PDB file of C-alpha atoms and ligand atoms in Angstrom:
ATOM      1  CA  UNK A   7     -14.396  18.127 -25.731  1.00  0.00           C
ATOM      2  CA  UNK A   8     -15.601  21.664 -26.308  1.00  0.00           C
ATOM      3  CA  UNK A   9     -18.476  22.471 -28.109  1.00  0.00           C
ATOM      4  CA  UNK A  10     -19.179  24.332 -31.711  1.00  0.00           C
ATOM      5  CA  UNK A  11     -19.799  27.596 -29.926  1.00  0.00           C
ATOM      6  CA  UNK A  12     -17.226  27.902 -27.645  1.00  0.00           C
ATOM      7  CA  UNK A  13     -14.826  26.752 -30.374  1.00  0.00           C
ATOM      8  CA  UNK A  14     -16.262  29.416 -33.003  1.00  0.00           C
ATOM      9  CA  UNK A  15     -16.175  32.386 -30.064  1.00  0.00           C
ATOM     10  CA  UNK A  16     -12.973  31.384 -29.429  1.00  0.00           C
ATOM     11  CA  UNK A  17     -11.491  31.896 -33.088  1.00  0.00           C
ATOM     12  CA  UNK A  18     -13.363  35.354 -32.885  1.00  0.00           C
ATOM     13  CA  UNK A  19     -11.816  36.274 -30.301  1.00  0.00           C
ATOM     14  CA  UNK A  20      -8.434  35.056 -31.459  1.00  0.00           C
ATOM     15  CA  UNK A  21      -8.714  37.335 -34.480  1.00  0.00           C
ATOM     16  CA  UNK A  22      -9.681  40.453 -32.693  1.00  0.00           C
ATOM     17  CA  UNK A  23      -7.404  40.389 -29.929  1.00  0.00           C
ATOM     18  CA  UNK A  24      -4.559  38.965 -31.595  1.00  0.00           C
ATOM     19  CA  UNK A  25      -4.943  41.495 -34.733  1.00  0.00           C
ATOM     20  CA  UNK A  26      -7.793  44.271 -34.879  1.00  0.00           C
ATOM     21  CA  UNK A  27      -7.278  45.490 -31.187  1.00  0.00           C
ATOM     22  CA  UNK A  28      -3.622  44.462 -30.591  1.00  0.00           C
ATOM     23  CA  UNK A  29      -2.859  48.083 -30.438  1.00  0.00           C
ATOM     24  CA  UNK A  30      -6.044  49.296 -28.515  1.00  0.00           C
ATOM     25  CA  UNK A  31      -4.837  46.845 -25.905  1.00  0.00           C
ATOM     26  CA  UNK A  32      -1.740  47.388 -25.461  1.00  0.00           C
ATOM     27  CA  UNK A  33      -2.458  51.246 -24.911  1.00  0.00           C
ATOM     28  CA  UNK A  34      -5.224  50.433 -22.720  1.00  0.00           C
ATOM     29  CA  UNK A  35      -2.939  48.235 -20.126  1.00  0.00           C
ATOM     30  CA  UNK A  36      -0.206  50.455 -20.045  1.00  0.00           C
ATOM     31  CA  UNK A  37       0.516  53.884 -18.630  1.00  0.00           C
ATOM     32  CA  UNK A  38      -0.217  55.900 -22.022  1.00  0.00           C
ATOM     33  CA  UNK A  39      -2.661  58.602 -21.610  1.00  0.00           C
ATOM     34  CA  UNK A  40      -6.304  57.529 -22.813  1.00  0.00           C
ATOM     35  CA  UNK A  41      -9.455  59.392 -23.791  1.00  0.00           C
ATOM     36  CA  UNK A  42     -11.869  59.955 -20.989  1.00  0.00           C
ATOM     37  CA  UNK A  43     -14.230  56.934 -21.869  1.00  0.00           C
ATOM     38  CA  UNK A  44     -11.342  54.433 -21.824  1.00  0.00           C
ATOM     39  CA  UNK A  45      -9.720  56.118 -18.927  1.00  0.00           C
ATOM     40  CA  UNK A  46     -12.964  55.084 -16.925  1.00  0.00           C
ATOM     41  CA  UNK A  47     -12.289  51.480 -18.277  1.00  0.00           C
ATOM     42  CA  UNK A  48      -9.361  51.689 -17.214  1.00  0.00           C
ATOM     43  CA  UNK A  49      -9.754  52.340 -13.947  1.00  0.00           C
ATOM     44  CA  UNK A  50     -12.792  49.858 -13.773  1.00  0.00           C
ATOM     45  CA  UNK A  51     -10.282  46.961 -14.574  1.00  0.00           C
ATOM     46  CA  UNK A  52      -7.672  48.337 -12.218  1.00  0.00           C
ATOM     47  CA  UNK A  53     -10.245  47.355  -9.475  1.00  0.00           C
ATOM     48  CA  UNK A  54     -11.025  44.465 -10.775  1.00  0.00           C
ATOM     49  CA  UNK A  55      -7.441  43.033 -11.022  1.00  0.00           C
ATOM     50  CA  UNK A  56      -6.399  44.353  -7.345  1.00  0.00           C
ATOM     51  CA  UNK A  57     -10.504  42.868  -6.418  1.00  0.00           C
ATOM     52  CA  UNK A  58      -9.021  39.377  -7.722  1.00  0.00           C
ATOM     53  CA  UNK A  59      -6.009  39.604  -6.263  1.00  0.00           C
ATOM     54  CA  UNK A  60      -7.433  40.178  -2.850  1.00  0.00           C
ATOM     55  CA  UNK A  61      -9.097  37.268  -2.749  1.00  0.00           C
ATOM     56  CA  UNK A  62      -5.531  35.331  -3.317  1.00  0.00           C
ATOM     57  CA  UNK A  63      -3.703  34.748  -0.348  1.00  0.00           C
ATOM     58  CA  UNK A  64      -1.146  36.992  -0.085  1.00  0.00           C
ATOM     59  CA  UNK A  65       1.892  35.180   0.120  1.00  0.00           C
ATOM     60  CA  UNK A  66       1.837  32.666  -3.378  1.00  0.00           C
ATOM     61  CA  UNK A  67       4.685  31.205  -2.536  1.00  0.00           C
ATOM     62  CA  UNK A  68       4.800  27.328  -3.848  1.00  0.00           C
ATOM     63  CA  UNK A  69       1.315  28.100  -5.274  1.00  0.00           C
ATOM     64  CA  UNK A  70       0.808  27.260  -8.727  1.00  0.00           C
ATOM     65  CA  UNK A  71      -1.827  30.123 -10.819  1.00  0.00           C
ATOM     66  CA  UNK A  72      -3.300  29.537 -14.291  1.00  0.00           C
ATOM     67  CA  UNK A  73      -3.916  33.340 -15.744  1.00  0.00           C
ATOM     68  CA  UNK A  74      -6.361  31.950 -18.212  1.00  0.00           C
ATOM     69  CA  UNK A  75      -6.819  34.311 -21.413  1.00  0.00           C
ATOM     70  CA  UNK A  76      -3.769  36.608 -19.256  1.00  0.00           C
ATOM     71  CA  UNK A  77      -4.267  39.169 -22.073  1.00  0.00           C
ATOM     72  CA  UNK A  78      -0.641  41.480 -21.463  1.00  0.00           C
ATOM     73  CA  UNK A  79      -0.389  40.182 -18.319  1.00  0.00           C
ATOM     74  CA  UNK A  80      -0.937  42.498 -15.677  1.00  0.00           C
ATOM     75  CA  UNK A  81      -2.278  39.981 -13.529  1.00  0.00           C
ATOM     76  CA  UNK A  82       0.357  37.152 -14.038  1.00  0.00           C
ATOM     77  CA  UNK A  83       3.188  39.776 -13.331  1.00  0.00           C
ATOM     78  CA  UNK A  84       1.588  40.462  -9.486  1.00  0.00           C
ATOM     79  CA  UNK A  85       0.765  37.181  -8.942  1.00  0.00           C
ATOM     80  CA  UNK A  86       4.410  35.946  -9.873  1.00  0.00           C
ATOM     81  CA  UNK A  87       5.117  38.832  -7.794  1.00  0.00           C
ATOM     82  CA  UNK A  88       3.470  37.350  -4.877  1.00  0.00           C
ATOM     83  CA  UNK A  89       5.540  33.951  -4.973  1.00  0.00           C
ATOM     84  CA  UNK A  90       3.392  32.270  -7.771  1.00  0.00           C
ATOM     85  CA  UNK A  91       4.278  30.228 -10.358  1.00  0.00           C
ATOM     86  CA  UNK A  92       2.258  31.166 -13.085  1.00  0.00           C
ATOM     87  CA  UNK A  93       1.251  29.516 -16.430  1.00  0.00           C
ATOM     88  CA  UNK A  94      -0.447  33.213 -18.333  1.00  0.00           C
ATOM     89  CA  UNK A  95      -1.906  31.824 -21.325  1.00  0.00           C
ATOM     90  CA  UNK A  96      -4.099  33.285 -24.040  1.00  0.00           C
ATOM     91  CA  UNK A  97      -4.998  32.442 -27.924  1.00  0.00           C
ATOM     92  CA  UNK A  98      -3.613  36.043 -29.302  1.00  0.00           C
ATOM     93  CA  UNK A  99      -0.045  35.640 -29.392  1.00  0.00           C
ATOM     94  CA  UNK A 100       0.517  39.507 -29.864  1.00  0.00           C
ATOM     95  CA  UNK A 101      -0.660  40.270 -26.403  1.00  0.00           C
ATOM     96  CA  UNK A 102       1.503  37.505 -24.706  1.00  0.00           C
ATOM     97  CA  UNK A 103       3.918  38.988 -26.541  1.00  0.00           C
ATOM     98  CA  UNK A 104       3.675  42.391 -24.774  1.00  0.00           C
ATOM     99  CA  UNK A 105       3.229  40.556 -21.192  1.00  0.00           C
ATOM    100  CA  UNK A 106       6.575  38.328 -21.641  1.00  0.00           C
ATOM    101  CA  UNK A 107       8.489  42.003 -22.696  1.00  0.00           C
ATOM    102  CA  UNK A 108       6.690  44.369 -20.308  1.00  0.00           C
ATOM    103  CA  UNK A 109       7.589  41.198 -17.095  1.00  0.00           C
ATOM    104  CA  UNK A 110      10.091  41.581 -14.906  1.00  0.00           C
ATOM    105  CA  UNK A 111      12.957  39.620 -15.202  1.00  0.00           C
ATOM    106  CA  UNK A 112      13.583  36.871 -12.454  1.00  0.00           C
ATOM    107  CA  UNK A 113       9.281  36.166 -12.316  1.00  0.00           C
ATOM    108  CA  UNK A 114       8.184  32.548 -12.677  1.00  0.00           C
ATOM    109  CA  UNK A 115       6.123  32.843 -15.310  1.00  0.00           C
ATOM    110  CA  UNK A 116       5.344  30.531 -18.171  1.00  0.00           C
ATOM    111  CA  UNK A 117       3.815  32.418 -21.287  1.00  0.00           C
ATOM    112  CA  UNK A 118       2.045  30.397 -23.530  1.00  0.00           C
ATOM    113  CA  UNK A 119       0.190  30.887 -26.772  1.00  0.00           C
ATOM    114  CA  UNK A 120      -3.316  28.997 -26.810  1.00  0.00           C
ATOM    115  CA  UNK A 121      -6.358  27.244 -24.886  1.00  0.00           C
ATOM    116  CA  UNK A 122      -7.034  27.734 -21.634  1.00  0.00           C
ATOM    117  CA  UNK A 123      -8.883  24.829 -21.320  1.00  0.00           C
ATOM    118  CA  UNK A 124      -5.435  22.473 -22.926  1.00  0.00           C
ATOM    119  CA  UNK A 125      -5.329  19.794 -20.977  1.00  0.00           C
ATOM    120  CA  UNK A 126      -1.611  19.908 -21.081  1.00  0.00           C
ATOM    121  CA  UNK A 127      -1.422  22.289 -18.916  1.00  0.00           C
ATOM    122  CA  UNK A 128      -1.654  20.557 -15.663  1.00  0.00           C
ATOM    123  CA  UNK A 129      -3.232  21.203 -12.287  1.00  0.00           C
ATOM    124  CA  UNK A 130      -3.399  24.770  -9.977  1.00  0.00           C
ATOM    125  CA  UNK A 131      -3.746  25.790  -7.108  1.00  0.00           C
ATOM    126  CA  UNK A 132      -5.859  29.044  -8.209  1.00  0.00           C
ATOM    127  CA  UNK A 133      -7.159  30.098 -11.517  1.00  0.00           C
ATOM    128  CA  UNK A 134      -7.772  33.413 -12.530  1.00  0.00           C
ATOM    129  CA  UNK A 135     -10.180  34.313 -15.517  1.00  0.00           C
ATOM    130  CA  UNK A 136     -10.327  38.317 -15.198  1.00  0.00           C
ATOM    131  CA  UNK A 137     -12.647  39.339 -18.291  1.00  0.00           C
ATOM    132  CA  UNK A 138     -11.855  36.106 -20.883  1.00  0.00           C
ATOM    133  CA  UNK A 139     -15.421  34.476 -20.882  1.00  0.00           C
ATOM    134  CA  UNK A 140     -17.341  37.449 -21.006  1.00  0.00           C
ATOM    135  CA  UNK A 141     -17.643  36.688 -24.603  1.00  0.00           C
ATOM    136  CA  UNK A 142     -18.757  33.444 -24.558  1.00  0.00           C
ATOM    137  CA  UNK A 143     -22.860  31.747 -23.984  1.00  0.00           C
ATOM    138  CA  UNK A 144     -23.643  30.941 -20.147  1.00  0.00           C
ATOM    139  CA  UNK A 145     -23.853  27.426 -21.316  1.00  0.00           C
ATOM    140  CA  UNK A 146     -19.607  27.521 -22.376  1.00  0.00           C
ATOM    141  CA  UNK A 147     -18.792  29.463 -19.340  1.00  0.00           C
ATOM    142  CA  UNK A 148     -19.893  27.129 -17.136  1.00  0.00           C
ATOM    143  CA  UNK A 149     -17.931  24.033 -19.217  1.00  0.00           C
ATOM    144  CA  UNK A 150     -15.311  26.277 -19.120  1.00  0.00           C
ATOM    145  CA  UNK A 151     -15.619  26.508 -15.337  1.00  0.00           C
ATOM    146  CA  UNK A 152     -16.285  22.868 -14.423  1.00  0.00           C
ATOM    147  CA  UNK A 153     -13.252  21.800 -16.794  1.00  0.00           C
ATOM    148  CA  UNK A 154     -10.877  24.232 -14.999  1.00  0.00           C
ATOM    149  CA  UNK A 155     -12.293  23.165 -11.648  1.00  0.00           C
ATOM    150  CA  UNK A 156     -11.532  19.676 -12.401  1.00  0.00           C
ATOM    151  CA  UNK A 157      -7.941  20.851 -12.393  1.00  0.00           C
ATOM    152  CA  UNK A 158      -7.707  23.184  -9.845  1.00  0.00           C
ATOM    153  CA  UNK A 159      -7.202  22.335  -5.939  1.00  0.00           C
ATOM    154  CA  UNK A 160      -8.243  25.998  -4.277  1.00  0.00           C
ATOM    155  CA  UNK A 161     -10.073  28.319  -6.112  1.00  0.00           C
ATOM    156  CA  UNK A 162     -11.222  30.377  -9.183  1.00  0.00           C
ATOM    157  CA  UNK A 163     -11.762  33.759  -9.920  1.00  0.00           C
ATOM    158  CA  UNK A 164     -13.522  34.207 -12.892  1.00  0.00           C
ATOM    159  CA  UNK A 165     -15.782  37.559 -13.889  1.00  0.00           C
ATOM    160  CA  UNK A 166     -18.644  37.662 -16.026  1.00  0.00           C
ATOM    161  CA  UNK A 167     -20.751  40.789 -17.518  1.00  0.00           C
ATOM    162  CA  UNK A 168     -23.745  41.320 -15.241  1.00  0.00           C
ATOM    163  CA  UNK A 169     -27.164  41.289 -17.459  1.00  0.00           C
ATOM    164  CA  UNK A 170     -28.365  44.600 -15.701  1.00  0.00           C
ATOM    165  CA  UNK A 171     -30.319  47.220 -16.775  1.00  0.00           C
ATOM    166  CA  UNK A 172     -27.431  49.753 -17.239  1.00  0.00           C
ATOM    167  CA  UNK A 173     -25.319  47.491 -19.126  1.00  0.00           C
ATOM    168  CA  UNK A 174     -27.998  46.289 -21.499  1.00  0.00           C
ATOM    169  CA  UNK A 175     -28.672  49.804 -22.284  1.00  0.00           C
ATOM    170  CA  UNK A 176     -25.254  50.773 -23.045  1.00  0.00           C
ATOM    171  CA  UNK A 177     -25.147  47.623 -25.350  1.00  0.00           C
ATOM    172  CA  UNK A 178     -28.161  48.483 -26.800  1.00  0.00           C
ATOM    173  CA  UNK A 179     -26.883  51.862 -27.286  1.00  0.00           C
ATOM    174  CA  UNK A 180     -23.510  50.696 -29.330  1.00  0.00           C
ATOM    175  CA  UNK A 181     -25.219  49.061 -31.716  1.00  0.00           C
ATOM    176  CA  UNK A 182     -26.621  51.868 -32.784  1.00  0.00           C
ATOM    177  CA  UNK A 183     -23.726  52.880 -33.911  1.00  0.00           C
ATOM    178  CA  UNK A 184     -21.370  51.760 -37.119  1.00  0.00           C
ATOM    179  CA  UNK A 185     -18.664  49.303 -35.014  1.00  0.00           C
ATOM    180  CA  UNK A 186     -15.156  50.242 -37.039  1.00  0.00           C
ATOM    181  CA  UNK A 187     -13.318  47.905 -34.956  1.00  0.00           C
ATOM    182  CA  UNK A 188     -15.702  44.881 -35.073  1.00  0.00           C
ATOM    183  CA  UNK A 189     -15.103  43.982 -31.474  1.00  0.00           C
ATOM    184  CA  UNK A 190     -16.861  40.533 -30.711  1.00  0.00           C
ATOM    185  CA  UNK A 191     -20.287  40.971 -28.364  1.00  0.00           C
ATOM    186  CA  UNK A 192     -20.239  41.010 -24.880  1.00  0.00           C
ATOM    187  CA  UNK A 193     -22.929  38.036 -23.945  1.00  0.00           C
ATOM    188  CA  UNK A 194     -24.325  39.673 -20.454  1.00  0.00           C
ATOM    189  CA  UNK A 195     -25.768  36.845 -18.207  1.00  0.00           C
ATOM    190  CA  UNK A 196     -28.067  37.234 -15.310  1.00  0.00           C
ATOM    191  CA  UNK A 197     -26.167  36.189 -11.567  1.00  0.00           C
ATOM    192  CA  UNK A 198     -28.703  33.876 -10.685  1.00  0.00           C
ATOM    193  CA  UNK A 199     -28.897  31.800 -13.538  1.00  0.00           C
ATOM    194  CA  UNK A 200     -24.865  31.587 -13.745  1.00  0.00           C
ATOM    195  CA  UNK A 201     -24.392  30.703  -9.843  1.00  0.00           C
ATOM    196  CA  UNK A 202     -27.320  28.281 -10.564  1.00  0.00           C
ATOM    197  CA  UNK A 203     -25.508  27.249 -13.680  1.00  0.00           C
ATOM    198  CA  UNK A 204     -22.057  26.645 -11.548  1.00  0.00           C
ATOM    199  CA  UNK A 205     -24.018  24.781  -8.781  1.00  0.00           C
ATOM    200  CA  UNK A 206     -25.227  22.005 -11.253  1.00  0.00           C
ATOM    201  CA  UNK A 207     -22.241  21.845 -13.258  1.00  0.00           C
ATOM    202  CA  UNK A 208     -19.645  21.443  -9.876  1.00  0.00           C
ATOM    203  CA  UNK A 209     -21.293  20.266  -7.271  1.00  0.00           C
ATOM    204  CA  UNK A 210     -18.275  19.793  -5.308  1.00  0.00           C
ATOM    205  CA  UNK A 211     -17.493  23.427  -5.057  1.00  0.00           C
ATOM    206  CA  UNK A 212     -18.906  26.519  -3.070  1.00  0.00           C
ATOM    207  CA  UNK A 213     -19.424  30.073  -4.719  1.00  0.00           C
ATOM    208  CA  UNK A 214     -17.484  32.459  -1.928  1.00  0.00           C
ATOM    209  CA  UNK A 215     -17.181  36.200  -2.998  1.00  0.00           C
ATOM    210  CA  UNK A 216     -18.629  38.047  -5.241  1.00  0.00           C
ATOM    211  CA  UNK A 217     -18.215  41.836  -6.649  1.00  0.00           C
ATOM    212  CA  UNK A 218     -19.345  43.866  -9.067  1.00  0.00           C
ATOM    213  CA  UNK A 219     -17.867  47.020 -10.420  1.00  0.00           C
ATOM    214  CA  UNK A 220     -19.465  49.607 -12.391  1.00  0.00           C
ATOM    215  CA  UNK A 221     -17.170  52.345 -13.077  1.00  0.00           C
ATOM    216  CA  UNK A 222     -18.852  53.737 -16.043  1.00  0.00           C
ATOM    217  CA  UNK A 223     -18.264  52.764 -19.125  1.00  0.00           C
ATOM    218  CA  UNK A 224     -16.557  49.394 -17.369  1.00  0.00           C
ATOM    219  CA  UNK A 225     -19.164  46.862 -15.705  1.00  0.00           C
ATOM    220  CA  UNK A 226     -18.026  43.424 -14.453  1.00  0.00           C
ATOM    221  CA  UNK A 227     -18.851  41.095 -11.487  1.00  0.00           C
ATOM    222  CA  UNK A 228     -16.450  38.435 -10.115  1.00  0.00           C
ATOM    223  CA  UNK A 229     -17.126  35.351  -8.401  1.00  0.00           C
ATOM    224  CA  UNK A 230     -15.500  33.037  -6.488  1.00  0.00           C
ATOM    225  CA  UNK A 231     -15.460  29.317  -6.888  1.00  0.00           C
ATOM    226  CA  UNK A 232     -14.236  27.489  -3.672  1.00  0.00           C
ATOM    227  CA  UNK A 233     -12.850  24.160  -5.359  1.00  0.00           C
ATOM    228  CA  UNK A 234     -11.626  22.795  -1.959  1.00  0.00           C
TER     229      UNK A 234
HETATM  230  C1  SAM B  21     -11.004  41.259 -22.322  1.00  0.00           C
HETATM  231  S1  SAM B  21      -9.449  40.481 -22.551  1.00  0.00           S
HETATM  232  C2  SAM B  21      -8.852  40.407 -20.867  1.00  0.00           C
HETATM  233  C3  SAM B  21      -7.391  40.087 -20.776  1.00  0.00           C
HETATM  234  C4  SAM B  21      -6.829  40.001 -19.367  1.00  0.00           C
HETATM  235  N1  SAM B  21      -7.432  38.952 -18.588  1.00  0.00           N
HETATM  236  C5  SAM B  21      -7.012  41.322 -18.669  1.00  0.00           C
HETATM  237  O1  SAM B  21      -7.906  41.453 -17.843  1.00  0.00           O
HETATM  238  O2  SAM B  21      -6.268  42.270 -19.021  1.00  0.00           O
HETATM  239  C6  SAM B  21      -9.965  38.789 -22.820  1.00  0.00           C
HETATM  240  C7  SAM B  21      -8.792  37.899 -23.226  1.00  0.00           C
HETATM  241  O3  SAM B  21      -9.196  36.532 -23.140  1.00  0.00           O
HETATM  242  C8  SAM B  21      -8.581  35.827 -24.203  1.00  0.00           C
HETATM  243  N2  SAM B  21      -9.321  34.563 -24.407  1.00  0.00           N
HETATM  244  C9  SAM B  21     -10.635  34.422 -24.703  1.00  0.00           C
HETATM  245  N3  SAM B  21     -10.956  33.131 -24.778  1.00  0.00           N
HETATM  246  C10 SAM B  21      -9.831  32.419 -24.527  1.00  0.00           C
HETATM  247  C11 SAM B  21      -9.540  31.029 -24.443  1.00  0.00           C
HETATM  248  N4  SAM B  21     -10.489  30.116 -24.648  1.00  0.00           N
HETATM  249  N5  SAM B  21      -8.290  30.648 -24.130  1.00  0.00           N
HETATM  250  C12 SAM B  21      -7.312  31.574 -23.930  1.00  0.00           C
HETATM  251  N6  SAM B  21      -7.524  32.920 -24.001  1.00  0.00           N
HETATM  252  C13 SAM B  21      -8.777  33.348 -24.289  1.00  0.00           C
HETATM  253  C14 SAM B  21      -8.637  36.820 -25.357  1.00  0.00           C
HETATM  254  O4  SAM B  21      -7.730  36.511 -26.388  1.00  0.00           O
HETATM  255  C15 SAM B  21      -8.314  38.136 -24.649  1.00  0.00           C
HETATM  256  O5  SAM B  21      -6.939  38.420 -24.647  1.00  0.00           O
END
């Protein structure tokens, strides 16, 4: 069972991704030059993917990896190239898309349009959630964490925006201004009250690393969750 919220946020989401900022996307994860601001976002998430990947071990082989909301797949394609066999998933279709053409051939990975949280899915080794629940209320991230760790035997790496000063400001700042593109709100939540959050809700698991980038226009923080 999800609840009303995440199910709403999640058709937002759906819609924007999938349609309004299909193209935006699919500039922004390849190699296509990019206007200073979203070069520095750019850049942020390029850190944060290699950050995530770190904390994998480094040979995947015989490890199964849920990309969960893999966007074009950046991360799915390393991890597969590490040994994995990966299930990338994500509700806009457009973007998986892009990830199955821009993949290598001979990768084990299984693209799939939808949930992350389908049950059908089955269980991992690691899950990876680079950027997918920044969207969503503290209260659905952390469902959205204990349902994955229920199904997952090592770890997750999931990121959330950090509710800092900075980041508020910038927010505060954009909404200033007319949004063209719509683009659903990034829900910042404070550290404490998420780890707090992921304590209660999985009690069986230990929060390992954590990092936070700020690379300018790009802030995110990553977290571990030991599920061993
Ligand atoms: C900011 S993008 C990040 C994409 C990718 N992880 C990356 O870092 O390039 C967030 C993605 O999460 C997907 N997403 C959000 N909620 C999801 C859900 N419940 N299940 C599957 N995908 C979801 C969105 O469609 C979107 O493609």
């Amino acid at each position: 069972m999800t609840t009303a919220t995440y199910d709403r946020f999640r058709g937002n989401l759906e819609t924007y991704f999938d349609r309004t900022a299909a193209k935006a996307w699919e500039q922004l994860t390849s190699d296509a030059p990019v206007s200073g601001i979203r070069a520095t976002v750019r850049a942020g998430r390029t850190e944060m993917r290699n950050t995530l990947l770190s904390w994998l071990p480094a040979d995947l082989r015989g490890a199964r990896l849920l990309d969960a909301g893999c966007g074009t797949g950046a991360l799915a394609v390393e991890a597969a190239q590490r040994g994995a066999e990966v299930v990338a998933i994500d509700v806009a279709g457009s973007l998986v898309a892009i990830g199955r053409d821009r993949a290598p051939a001979g990768l084990s990975i299984d693209w799939r349009v939808g949930d992350m949280l389908d049950p059908s899915l089955g269980r991992f080794d690691h899950v990876v959630a680079m950027d997918s629940l920044i969207h969503y209320k503290p209260a659905d991230i952390v469902a959205v964490v204990a349902r994955l760790a229920a199904n997952t035997r090592g770890s997750i790496a999931m990121t959330f925006a950090p509710r800092t000063p900075l980041l508020m400001a910038m927010l505060g700042l954009g909404r200033l201004f007319p949004r063209a593109d719509k683009s659903p709100a990034i829900l910042p939540v404070r550290e404490y009250e998420l780890r707090q959050l992921i304590a209660k809700a999985v009690p069986h698991a230990r929060i390992g690393r954590d990092r936070r980038i700020s690379a300018s226009f790009y802030t995110s923080h990553a977290l571990e969750i030991v599920t061993r």
